[in-house]
Amino acid sequence: MVERVAVMNSLKSISGKGLGAPLLLMVMMSMIVVPMAPFMLDIFFSFNIALALIVLLVTIYSLRPLDFSLFPTVLLISTLLRLALNVASTRVVLLEGHTGAGAAGQVIKAFGDFVIGGNYAVGIIVFIILVIINFVVITKGATRISEVSARFTLDAMPGKQMAIDADLNAGLIDQDEARLRREEISAEAEFYGSMDGASKFVRGDAVAGILILFINIFGGLLIGTLQHDLSFSDAARVYTLLTIGDGLVAQIPALLLSTAAGIITTRVSSSQDMGAQVLHQLFGNVRSLVVTSIILGVMGIIPGMPNVAFLSLSFCCGAIAWFIYRRKQGPAQAAAEPVAQAEPEARDLSWDDVTAVDAIGLEVGYRLIPMVDKEQGGQLMSRIKGVRKKLSQELGFLIPPVHIRDNLELPPTSYRITLMGVTVGEAEIFPDKEMAINPGQVFGKIEGLAARDPAFGLDALWIDPAQRDQAQTMGYTVVDANTVVATHLSQLLQDHASELLGHEEVQHLLDKLATSAPKLVENLVPDTLSLGVVVKVLQNLLQEGVPIRDIRSIAETLAEHGSRSQDPDVLTAATRVALGRLIVQQINGMGAELPVTTLDPNLEQLLHQTVQASEGGVIGVEPGLAERLHTALTDSAQKQEVSGQAAVLLVSAAIRSMLARFVRHTIPSLHVLAYNEIPSDKQIKIIATVGQQAEIS
């Protein structure tokens, strides 16, 4: 026992130092050069068969191809090992074959005597059949599948990357999971590319087996008759049996590895191994089993047929179908049993009957209930939790819980999103399908049910899950029904974030800030400003897409300017100046240069006069001029977006708020900034001027 432990520790130390692979290659090279004893050939042939069996079983029990990502390397090494054994056994057969059938070891002798019955004619036929099966059927098919898989995996990479970005933006996954999924996509592409090359080794090995067979037979006949004075018949019998035994010993592991290569390239990622998938998918369809049972029964009663075999199989198929049917009907009947509910006692109405509206509500049709039921495998609840977590971190306050309920008044596959009891969005989805969204450029058409992405209004199709890879290859972004709902909810919550922030949420923010800056909060509320004014300022910021994560800077700005003005719009403008770096970075990233559009000085002066003459900053220009201004701003924003830049309009601080309200709902992609909101380290690049005579007059 102590010696065994010592050997295992030494092997671990060798492999840990990275010496395992070089030693294995050195052993294979020595087998080609150094003559080997028959006993060593038996050991290596047995090891070769065992290795092939292990590889085959690992591929069968792998849940997805990437679980055995080392397979291409193992395939190459096992092929080299088999060829090295062919060279070593050929040397022994040709040198010692004249001494008898056991000259090359017991393994080759056993395959020559037992497997083919000592008949070299039968052996040649069996060997040729094995080679044909391996070369023409399995290896050729596996090679073709590897080529197609490698090509389609590379073509589908952009679509898969976009799907990951969509999940990340919707808050369904975090940065770490997104990085892992991107690495998995790269590993998948590398795996199928390696399989495409490794399958060529298997095909070449099959060809080499045929050549080695005939070379050994021809060489054995020459050596036996010319060097060892054997008769032609004796030389043919001895050397052919040894050669056939040697070929079968090599071809059986080759056949196993070719089968493993075919299995792993045809596997689809699943939570079940291949055995479970076969039982579930092949023998899980009751209708197919019943039809098969009837056909076998009809064939079994025909005179002259093997009645016992057909009738037995018919009975087995019928019994399996009945067992599966009863197993499926059990849960359905239990769910369908009515539950007696006691009628509530008659009582008078009270304030408890007046239910408060939910801040955020999600109503679903009855066919969408499994999506929100965890007991039925629904994932929408966890997706919504991820959306709330992501938005809470980005916006700076806790997003209220989403109250989910079923609504029988809705169509079966529809859902509705409400804020404060008012519907803000609704759409129809199909839980058993996936949505292929056209991001703007695709490379083909795919069959599906036409629809629109409810979050962004893009053209889309509802497709079967089996078409996912094909759609991604064409450039579509493919998401499941859970992601569609979660993305729609995320977009609506961002658009209406200001409506979710109330006095309670702001008080929580101030209480949290008071733990680190108590004097600041004490001087702000209620000494300088009322809580209502602070709430209005924060709502204004959220309404303009500015997060309130930096509550300390916001509070300091309000405390500084609150003594001079109580107007929420004035305080919002001052707060935006303090958050200028955050606002610009959110729009333009870390770029040192900010491309902007400006207003013509004459138009800007006209708007200044309008603001001074109006009340509340409401735009009061002539309707025709307002319409032409809106058209010019729309064209300018579209040009900036087409060039890959964020649409930014830079104006003076006095009219920024007015123009921001003017374009907020009609041109949502246009960011209106004031000159004093631009950080000093950012350079401004004016790319267009709106309001020239040709545009506005």
XYZ file of C-alpha atoms in Angstrom:
697
model
C 0.000 0.000 0.000
C 2.852 2.334 0.874
C 4.570 1.554 -2.429
C 1.335 2.259 -4.336
C 0.942 5.621 -2.637
C 4.551 6.463 -3.437
C 4.040 5.599 -7.107
C 0.872 7.731 -7.281
C 2.654 10.659 -5.644
C 5.540 10.381 -8.086
C 3.105 10.326 -11.030
C 1.327 13.406 -9.659
C 4.614 15.218 -9.247
C 5.635 14.352 -12.809
C 2.326 15.523 -14.279
C 2.335 18.599 -12.061
C 5.714 19.594 -13.473
C 4.398 19.331 -17.024
C 6.419 16.190 -17.884
C 3.495 13.878 -18.674
C 2.940 14.899 -22.298
C 6.671 14.994 -23.261
C 7.235 11.558 -21.696
C 4.276 10.102 -23.579
C 5.594 11.479 -26.866
C 9.060 10.118 -26.116
C 7.577 6.673 -25.445
C 5.726 6.759 -28.777
C 8.865 7.817 -30.616
C 10.879 5.053 -28.939
C 8.250 2.495 -30.009
C 8.943 3.443 -33.623
C 12.739 3.176 -33.291
C 13.451 0.601 -30.560
C 12.363 -3.072 -31.038
C 9.741 -4.100 -28.475
C 9.165 -7.441 -26.798
C 5.830 -9.193 -27.467
C 4.909 -8.746 -23.783
C 5.215 -4.949 -24.072
C 3.150 -5.014 -27.270
C 0.360 -6.790 -25.383
C 0.408 -4.106 -22.690
C 0.326 -1.206 -25.137
C -2.363 -2.794 -27.335
C -4.535 -3.368 -24.264
C -3.920 0.216 -23.129
C -4.883 1.480 -26.592
C -8.221 -0.373 -26.511
C -8.913 0.811 -22.941
C -8.118 4.433 -23.891
C -10.506 4.274 -26.849
C -13.295 2.914 -24.620
C -12.716 5.640 -22.020
C -12.833 8.370 -24.670
C -16.047 6.940 -26.164
C -17.789 6.779 -22.776
C -16.674 10.292 -21.837
C -18.210 11.653 -25.047
C -21.452 9.765 -24.366
C -21.809 11.127 -20.825
C -20.717 14.699 -21.602
C -23.599 17.181 -21.389
C -22.153 19.432 -24.093
C -19.171 19.332 -26.470
C -17.135 21.859 -24.444
C -17.207 19.517 -21.429
C -14.598 17.482 -23.340
C -12.697 20.355 -24.934
C -9.491 18.292 -24.815
C -10.946 15.792 -27.303
C -9.089 17.051 -30.434
C -5.755 16.741 -28.618
C -6.653 13.283 -27.252
C -7.696 12.252 -30.753
C -4.338 13.290 -32.187
C -2.313 11.590 -29.436
C -4.312 8.342 -29.649
C -3.868 8.317 -33.435
C -0.102 8.752 -33.081
C -0.038 6.002 -30.444
C -1.899 3.623 -32.741
C 0.434 4.346 -35.670
C 3.491 3.885 -33.447
C 2.091 0.526 -32.328
C 1.549 -0.421 -35.989
C 5.213 0.269 -36.734
C 6.386 -1.641 -33.644
C 4.142 -4.640 -34.327
C 5.091 -4.683 -38.024
C 8.757 -4.952 -37.040
C 8.044 -7.877 -34.713
C 5.751 -9.643 -37.213
C 8.264 -9.451 -40.041
C 11.256 -10.382 -37.847
C 9.713 -13.178 -35.777
C 6.614 -14.187 -37.756
C 8.195 -17.415 -39.044
C 8.296 -18.791 -35.477
C 4.504 -19.059 -35.192
C 1.247 -17.248 -34.449
C 2.408 -16.070 -30.995
C 5.477 -14.250 -32.265
C 3.872 -10.771 -31.931
C 2.184 -11.314 -28.570
C -1.000 -12.841 -27.244
C -3.300 -9.947 -28.198
C -2.515 -10.186 -31.912
C -2.683 -14.003 -31.709
C -6.087 -13.848 -30.002
C -7.517 -11.536 -32.649
C -6.062 -13.739 -35.398
C -7.294 -17.048 -33.970
C -10.465 -16.274 -32.027
C -11.996 -13.234 -33.733
C -11.638 -14.524 -37.308
C -11.388 -18.238 -36.516
C -7.862 -18.634 -37.926
C -9.118 -18.124 -41.503
C -7.081 -15.391 -43.132
C -9.555 -15.024 -46.029
C -12.336 -14.267 -43.543
C -9.946 -11.972 -41.685
C -9.191 -9.920 -44.781
C -12.912 -9.535 -45.514
C -13.726 -8.556 -41.923
C -10.844 -6.082 -41.859
C -11.895 -4.483 -45.155
C -15.504 -4.174 -43.891
C -14.323 -2.485 -40.689
C -12.159 -0.078 -42.662
C -15.055 0.735 -45.022
C -17.368 1.385 -42.060
C -14.746 3.554 -40.390
C -13.536 5.429 -43.470
C -16.622 5.755 -45.672
C -19.391 6.057 -43.080
C -18.268 7.302 -39.664
C -15.081 9.256 -40.420
C -16.438 10.919 -43.551
C -19.643 11.970 -41.762
C -17.792 13.229 -38.691
C -15.397 15.200 -40.898
C -18.255 16.861 -42.762
C -20.085 17.698 -39.528
C -16.884 19.192 -38.087
C -16.416 21.402 -41.153
C -20.018 22.647 -41.109
C -20.032 23.150 -37.322
C -16.804 25.144 -37.460
C -18.124 27.375 -40.243
C -21.524 28.017 -38.672
C -20.031 28.551 -35.215
C -17.772 31.280 -36.583
C -20.654 32.836 -38.547
C -22.885 32.846 -35.466
C -20.359 34.563 -33.178
C -21.495 38.175 -33.884
C -25.138 37.319 -33.148
C -24.227 35.524 -29.932
C -22.061 38.453 -28.838
C -24.978 40.835 -29.463
C -27.288 38.580 -27.443
C -24.838 38.728 -24.524
C -24.683 42.523 -24.804
C -28.499 42.658 -24.833
C -28.732 40.518 -21.678
C -26.060 42.657 -20.014
C -27.826 45.905 -20.879
C -31.147 44.484 -19.655
C -29.601 43.587 -16.291
C -30.160 39.853 -16.741
C -26.457 39.104 -16.248
C -23.533 40.927 -14.668
C -20.107 41.740 -16.102
C -18.509 38.541 -14.781
C -21.142 36.289 -16.312
C -20.959 38.209 -19.591
C -17.190 37.708 -19.680
C -17.594 33.980 -18.985
C -20.180 33.647 -21.769
C -17.911 35.470 -24.221
C -15.031 33.164 -23.267
C -17.331 30.177 -23.776
C -18.239 31.383 -27.270
C -14.538 31.759 -28.136
C -13.798 28.318 -26.683
C -16.637 26.817 -28.731
C -15.256 28.328 -31.937
C -11.751 27.064 -31.113
C -13.114 23.604 -30.273
C -14.978 23.133 -33.562
C -12.018 24.549 -35.473
C -9.725 22.033 -33.764
C -12.210 19.223 -34.443
C -12.231 20.173 -38.114
C -8.477 19.587 -38.226
C -8.371 16.593 -35.865
C -10.950 14.694 -37.928
C -8.446 14.713 -40.803
C -6.088 12.635 -38.620
C -8.786 9.997 -38.128
C -9.444 9.850 -41.869
C -5.749 9.576 -42.631
C -5.389 6.840 -40.019
C -8.037 4.748 -41.811
C -6.166 5.078 -45.102
C -2.895 4.199 -43.381
C -4.490 1.033 -41.941
C -5.323 -0.256 -45.431
C -1.841 0.465 -46.785
C -0.117 -1.094 -43.767
C -2.196 -4.272 -44.181
C -1.190 -4.914 -47.787
C 2.413 -3.825 -47.210
C 2.744 -6.268 -44.287
C 1.192 -9.156 -46.238
C 3.427 -8.548 -49.248
C 6.533 -8.091 -47.069
C 5.724 -11.185 -45.022
C 5.396 -13.335 -48.135
C 8.786 -12.140 -49.422
C 10.562 -12.585 -46.080
C 8.933 -15.969 -45.335
C 9.691 -17.508 -48.728
C 13.069 -15.945 -49.467
C 14.708 -15.635 -46.033
C 13.149 -18.418 -43.961
C 12.548 -21.017 -46.719
C 8.816 -21.299 -45.972
C 6.436 -22.516 -48.619
C 4.171 -19.937 -50.175
C 1.080 -21.382 -48.487
C 2.751 -21.498 -45.038
C 4.103 -17.980 -45.405
C 0.689 -16.709 -46.553
C -1.078 -18.405 -43.648
C 1.324 -17.291 -40.899
C 2.048 -13.725 -41.978
C -1.501 -13.016 -43.165
C -3.009 -14.159 -39.854
C -0.513 -12.070 -37.901
C -1.077 -9.060 -40.139
C -4.874 -9.389 -39.932
C -4.695 -9.749 -36.152
C -2.476 -6.691 -35.962
C -4.837 -4.748 -38.233
C -7.930 -5.680 -36.212
C -6.230 -4.702 -32.945
C -5.585 -1.270 -34.437
C -8.884 -0.828 -36.298
C -11.205 -1.543 -33.376
C -9.828 1.369 -31.247
C -9.830 3.496 -34.419
C -13.509 2.655 -34.951
C -14.303 3.552 -31.334
C -12.514 6.907 -31.596
C -14.192 7.700 -34.923
C -17.551 6.979 -33.302
C -16.611 9.244 -30.385
C -15.667 12.019 -32.826
C -19.007 11.638 -34.591
C -20.922 11.707 -31.296
C -19.204 14.788 -29.875
C -19.620 16.802 -33.091
C -23.319 15.944 -33.293
C -24.050 16.654 -29.618
C -26.263 19.600 -28.669
C -25.680 21.288 -25.315
C -28.188 19.911 -22.819
C -28.730 19.332 -19.114
C -28.945 15.572 -19.817
C -26.356 13.077 -21.008
C -26.914 11.204 -24.257
C -28.576 8.205 -22.595
C -31.160 10.404 -20.861
C -31.768 12.354 -24.063
C -32.410 9.127 -26.018
C -34.925 7.918 -23.432
C -36.661 11.305 -23.256
C -36.748 12.222 -26.945
C -36.868 8.842 -28.722
C -39.111 6.912 -26.336
C -41.004 9.845 -24.813
C -43.534 10.334 -27.641
C -46.681 8.320 -26.849
C -48.232 8.723 -30.307
C -45.189 7.319 -32.142
C -45.020 4.333 -29.784
C -48.727 3.550 -30.274
C -48.477 3.702 -34.085
C -45.337 1.522 -33.991
C -47.117 -0.997 -31.760
C -50.078 -1.221 -34.169
C -47.851 -1.684 -37.238
C -45.773 -4.390 -35.530
C -48.960 -6.141 -34.391
C -50.369 -6.184 -37.935
C -47.074 -7.578 -39.264
C -47.043 -10.170 -36.474
C -50.359 -11.717 -37.469
C -49.369 -12.136 -41.124
C -48.684 -15.832 -41.877
C -45.045 -16.622 -42.578
C -43.684 -13.731 -40.532
C -41.678 -14.244 -37.321
C -44.880 -13.886 -35.309
C -43.383 -14.240 -31.843
C -40.754 -11.533 -32.386
C -43.140 -8.999 -33.954
C -45.957 -9.573 -31.455
C -43.536 -9.350 -28.511
C -42.155 -6.045 -29.745
C -45.695 -4.786 -30.394
C -46.680 -5.618 -26.821
C -43.555 -3.913 -25.420
C -44.155 -0.697 -27.398
C -47.807 -0.617 -26.314
C -46.885 -1.173 -22.671
C -44.277 1.607 -22.739
C -46.771 4.002 -24.382
C -49.418 3.199 -21.731
C -46.916 3.680 -18.894
C -45.755 7.076 -20.240
C -49.368 8.184 -20.847
C -50.414 7.345 -17.295
C -47.327 9.069 -15.893
C -48.130 12.286 -17.779
C -51.829 12.196 -16.927
C -51.236 11.970 -13.159
C -50.001 15.569 -12.554
C -52.524 16.964 -15.051
C -55.472 15.322 -13.275
C -54.195 16.451 -9.883
C -53.920 20.030 -11.122
C -57.374 19.907 -12.694
C -59.182 18.785 -9.522
C -61.322 21.644 -8.231
C -60.452 22.945 -4.803
C -63.478 23.656 -2.677
C -63.358 27.135 -1.294
C -65.552 28.234 1.539
C -67.661 31.224 0.723
C -66.670 34.212 2.825
C -69.115 35.301 5.416
C -71.147 38.341 4.606
C -69.644 41.427 6.221
C -69.802 45.141 5.865
C -67.287 47.067 3.728
C -64.250 48.649 5.388
C -61.124 50.549 4.427
C -59.405 47.180 3.992
C -61.443 46.730 0.809
C -59.724 49.760 -0.725
C -56.506 48.333 -2.133
C -53.512 50.537 -2.767
C -52.147 50.635 -6.297
C -48.839 48.921 -6.975
C -45.876 51.087 -7.879
C -44.911 48.560 -10.579
C -47.259 45.850 -11.799
C -46.973 43.033 -14.315
C -50.162 41.335 -15.484
C -49.917 38.164 -17.587
C -52.354 36.051 -19.590
C -53.031 32.510 -18.405
C -50.641 30.904 -20.922
C -47.778 32.983 -19.503
C -48.330 31.840 -15.903
C -45.631 29.079 -16.152
C -43.072 31.815 -16.948
C -43.593 33.408 -13.503
C -44.140 30.178 -11.543
C -40.860 28.882 -10.097
C -42.395 25.468 -9.409
C -42.991 25.077 -13.158
C -39.459 26.171 -14.023
C -40.328 29.816 -14.696
C -37.316 32.131 -14.938
C -39.046 35.493 -15.296
C -39.029 36.220 -11.547
C -35.243 35.926 -11.346
C -34.856 37.988 -14.534
C -37.012 40.777 -13.057
C -34.964 40.691 -9.867
C -31.827 41.136 -11.970
C -33.413 44.104 -13.771
C -34.296 45.776 -10.458
C -30.791 45.219 -9.106
C -29.107 46.632 -12.205
C -31.350 49.714 -12.391
C -31.019 50.362 -8.648
C -27.236 50.396 -9.009
C -27.305 52.590 -12.121
C -29.971 55.124 -11.090
C -28.990 55.427 -7.427
C -32.200 54.457 -5.597
C -34.049 51.244 -4.821
C -36.509 50.240 -7.550
C -39.779 49.096 -5.916
C -40.791 45.422 -6.155
C -42.787 44.269 -9.177
C -46.186 42.875 -8.248
C -47.061 40.055 -10.660
C -50.601 38.754 -11.103
C -52.585 36.881 -13.727
C -55.316 38.694 -15.631
C -57.967 36.600 -17.377
C -59.148 39.650 -19.308
C -55.882 39.717 -21.227
C -55.325 37.515 -24.306
C -53.660 34.214 -23.271
C -50.182 35.181 -24.545
C -50.223 38.896 -23.667
C -48.784 40.829 -20.747
C -49.248 44.362 -19.413
C -46.890 46.589 -17.421
C -48.388 49.215 -15.125
C -46.945 52.106 -13.105
C -49.072 53.454 -10.260
C -52.003 51.476 -11.664
C -51.720 53.012 -15.147
C -50.740 50.909 -18.168
C -47.453 52.033 -19.723
C -46.736 49.075 -21.978
C -48.186 45.804 -23.231
C -47.241 43.210 -25.820
C -47.836 39.651 -26.971
C -45.185 36.953 -26.612
C -44.921 33.221 -27.283
C -43.255 31.245 -24.447
C -42.389 28.275 -26.669
C -40.661 30.437 -29.286
C -37.748 32.882 -29.408
C -37.628 36.393 -30.810
C -35.136 37.091 -33.612
C -34.596 40.868 -33.639
C -33.330 42.619 -36.760
C -30.647 45.037 -35.464
C -30.614 46.906 -38.783
C -28.614 44.646 -41.091
C -29.113 40.917 -41.620
C -27.790 38.534 -44.267
C -30.833 36.504 -45.204
C -34.449 35.756 -44.425
C -35.802 33.256 -41.958
C -39.292 31.865 -41.555
C -41.211 33.107 -38.534
C -44.139 35.079 -37.186
C -43.675 38.816 -37.833
C -43.590 41.003 -34.710
C -41.920 44.039 -33.161
C -39.531 44.220 -30.266
C -41.686 45.826 -27.538
C -38.745 47.588 -25.883
C -37.265 49.457 -28.876
C -39.796 48.908 -31.683
C -37.373 47.017 -33.952
C -38.611 44.568 -36.579
C -38.521 41.009 -35.275
C -39.735 37.461 -35.876
C -40.929 34.755 -33.511
C -39.028 31.597 -34.481
C -38.664 28.039 -33.208
C -35.747 27.432 -30.798
C -34.236 25.042 -33.371
C -33.739 28.023 -35.721
C -31.684 29.990 -33.165
C -28.229 29.207 -34.598
C -29.417 29.838 -38.162
C -30.874 33.225 -37.191
C -27.720 34.256 -35.300
C -25.637 33.275 -38.314
C -27.729 35.651 -40.449
C -27.089 38.509 -38.029
C -30.300 38.446 -35.959
C -30.170 39.001 -32.210
C -32.080 36.060 -30.733
C -33.583 36.227 -27.227
C -36.121 34.097 -25.410
C -39.538 35.236 -24.191
C -38.266 35.889 -20.645
C -35.621 38.260 -21.986
C -38.200 40.083 -24.130
C -40.360 40.844 -21.085
C -37.380 41.738 -18.873
C -35.898 44.087 -21.490
C -39.276 45.771 -22.041
C -39.696 46.250 -18.294
C -36.157 47.616 -17.939
C -36.694 50.158 -20.706
C -40.011 51.369 -19.259
C -38.571 51.676 -15.753
C -35.689 53.784 -17.075
C -38.088 56.035 -19.000
C -40.363 56.508 -15.967
C -37.726 56.464 -13.218
C -38.747 59.917 -11.992
C -42.264 58.623 -11.231
C -40.870 55.879 -8.989
C -38.948 58.297 -6.760
C -41.063 59.750 -3.956
C -40.654 61.262 -0.520
C -40.000 57.917 1.185
C -37.226 56.979 -1.260
C -35.554 60.393 -0.940
C -35.741 60.214 2.858
C -34.006 56.814 2.708
C -31.270 58.345 0.530
C -30.769 61.206 2.986
C -30.746 58.846 5.975
C -28.090 56.740 4.281
C -26.048 59.869 3.470
C -26.395 61.040 7.096
C -24.343 58.072 8.274
C -21.272 59.490 6.478
C -22.109 63.224 6.269
C -24.533 64.067 9.114
C -23.869 67.835 9.108
C -24.542 68.093 5.380
C -27.967 66.458 5.685
C -28.787 68.464 8.816
C -28.050 71.774 7.063
C -29.919 70.758 3.908
C -33.271 69.455 5.207
C -35.172 71.209 6.610
C -32.881 74.173 7.359
C -32.175 75.140 3.742
C -34.725 73.317 1.612
C -37.873 71.376 2.257
C -37.978 67.678 1.472
C -40.488 68.388 -1.307
C -38.046 70.663 -3.167
C -35.264 68.050 -2.920
C -37.655 65.408 -4.255
C -38.576 67.640 -7.211
C -34.921 68.310 -8.071
C -34.062 64.592 -8.014
C -37.123 63.830 -10.130
C -36.022 66.455 -12.666
C -32.589 64.845 -12.895
C -34.046 61.373 -13.435
C -36.491 62.746 -15.994
C -33.532 64.063 -18.009
C -31.681 60.735 -17.759
C -29.170 61.824 -15.092
C -28.582 59.180 -12.371
C -28.604 60.281 -8.731
C -25.916 57.892 -7.510
C -23.688 60.776 -6.415
C -26.139 61.940 -3.765
C -23.358 63.636 -1.783
C -22.462 66.037 -4.633
C -26.152 66.697 -5.248
C -26.761 67.474 -1.578
C -23.725 69.783 -1.381
C -24.890 71.709 -4.466
C -28.420 72.066 -3.102
C -27.106 73.217 0.261
C -24.943 75.849 -1.464
C -27.581 77.226 -3.854
C -30.672 76.605 -1.713
C -30.126 79.753 0.289
C -30.375 81.843 -2.904
C -33.288 80.142 -4.671
C -36.084 77.722 -3.866
C -36.994 77.164 -7.544
C -36.549 73.454 -8.438
C -35.632 74.308 -12.053
C -32.860 76.694 -10.952
C -31.552 74.157 -8.455
C -31.708 71.414 -11.104
C -29.600 73.539 -13.448
C -27.015 74.123 -10.713
C -26.938 70.426 -9.878
C -26.413 69.516 -13.523
C -23.353 71.778 -13.602
C -21.949 69.945 -10.564
C -22.623 66.602 -12.274
C -21.302 67.767 -15.651
C -18.466 65.244 -15.784
C -20.886 62.366 -15.109
C -23.385 63.625 -17.692
C -20.798 64.052 -20.460
C -19.129 60.719 -19.688
C -22.508 58.981 -19.816
C -23.075 60.456 -23.283
C -19.613 60.355 -24.876
C -17.581 57.970 -22.727
C -13.946 58.818 -22.069
C -13.397 60.629 -25.377
C -11.455 63.879 -25.050
C -13.479 65.531 -27.829
C -17.251 66.070 -27.722
C -18.999 66.518 -31.125
C -21.947 68.892 -30.744
C -24.580 70.794 -32.688
C -25.180 74.455 -31.828
C -27.859 77.037 -32.584
C -27.425 79.989 -34.895
C -26.763 83.128 -32.760
C -29.840 84.909 -34.145
C -32.101 81.954 -33.323
C -30.574 81.579 -29.878
C -31.134 85.274 -29.175
C -34.759 84.909 -30.291
C -35.276 81.984 -27.900
C -33.651 83.996 -25.090
C -36.179 86.746 -25.598
C -38.997 84.195 -25.708
C -37.958 82.659 -22.376
C -37.667 86.073 -20.723
C -41.118 87.062 -21.954
C -42.784 83.750 -21.043
C -43.687 82.250 -17.700
C -42.254 78.959 -16.449
C -39.826 78.603 -19.321
C -42.561 77.452 -21.709
C -41.652 77.894 -25.349
C -43.857 80.604 -26.822
C -42.566 81.024 -30.349
C -44.738 81.063 -33.410
C -45.990 77.468 -34.203
C -44.550 77.442 -37.720
C -41.103 78.407 -36.416
C -41.363 75.758 -33.680
C -42.179 73.118 -36.283
C -39.245 74.079 -38.511
C -36.926 74.126 -35.488
C -38.089 70.645 -34.506
C -37.515 69.342 -38.050
C -34.011 70.809 -38.185
C -33.102 69.308 -34.787
C -34.463 65.924 -35.868
C -32.356 65.928 -39.053
C -29.250 66.983 -37.143
C -29.726 64.249 -34.528
C -30.182 61.587 -37.210
C -27.004 62.672 -38.993
C -24.997 62.442 -35.773
C -26.368 58.986 -35.022
C -25.664 57.727 -38.546
C -22.037 58.846 -38.172
C -21.777 56.800 -34.976
C -21.808 59.774 -32.604
C -24.158 60.671 -29.766
C -26.614 63.432 -30.714
C -25.736 66.491 -28.562
C -27.206 70.003 -28.775
C -25.116 72.645 -26.982
C -26.930 75.852 -25.966
C -26.737 78.564 -23.341
C -27.871 77.776 -19.805
C -30.882 80.121 -19.988
C -32.667 78.139 -22.706
C -31.348 74.613 -21.985
C -34.264 73.571 -19.798
C -36.831 74.872 -22.290
C -35.254 73.047 -25.256
C -34.814 69.863 -23.232
C -38.557 69.771 -22.552
C -39.230 70.668 -26.186
C -37.426 67.558 -27.564
C -37.732 65.161 -24.605
C -40.518 62.976 -26.004
C -40.220 63.614 -29.748
C -36.422 63.333 -30.127
C -35.421 61.162 -27.135
C -31.934 60.472 -28.511
C -30.984 64.180 -28.511
C -29.068 65.330 -25.425
C -29.414 69.047 -24.659
C -26.423 70.419 -22.703
C -25.520 73.882 -21.470
C -22.118 75.441 -22.033
C -21.334 75.516 -18.312
C -22.059 71.762 -17.991
C -19.065 70.802 -20.149
C -15.995 69.890 -18.014
C -12.934 72.035 -18.587
C -10.843 69.093 -19.823
C -13.258 68.300 -22.676
C -12.809 69.830 -26.113
C -15.902 70.824 -28.089
C -16.128 70.070 -31.805
C -18.982 71.859 -33.587
C -20.143 69.670 -36.452
C -23.398 71.469 -37.367
C -25.302 74.683 -36.709
C -29.111 74.685 -36.560
C -31.089 77.819 -37.288
C -29.441 79.177 -40.407
C -31.615 81.013 -42.899
C -32.012 77.997 -45.193
C -33.277 75.794 -42.379
C -35.599 77.934 -40.271
C -36.934 80.684 -42.487
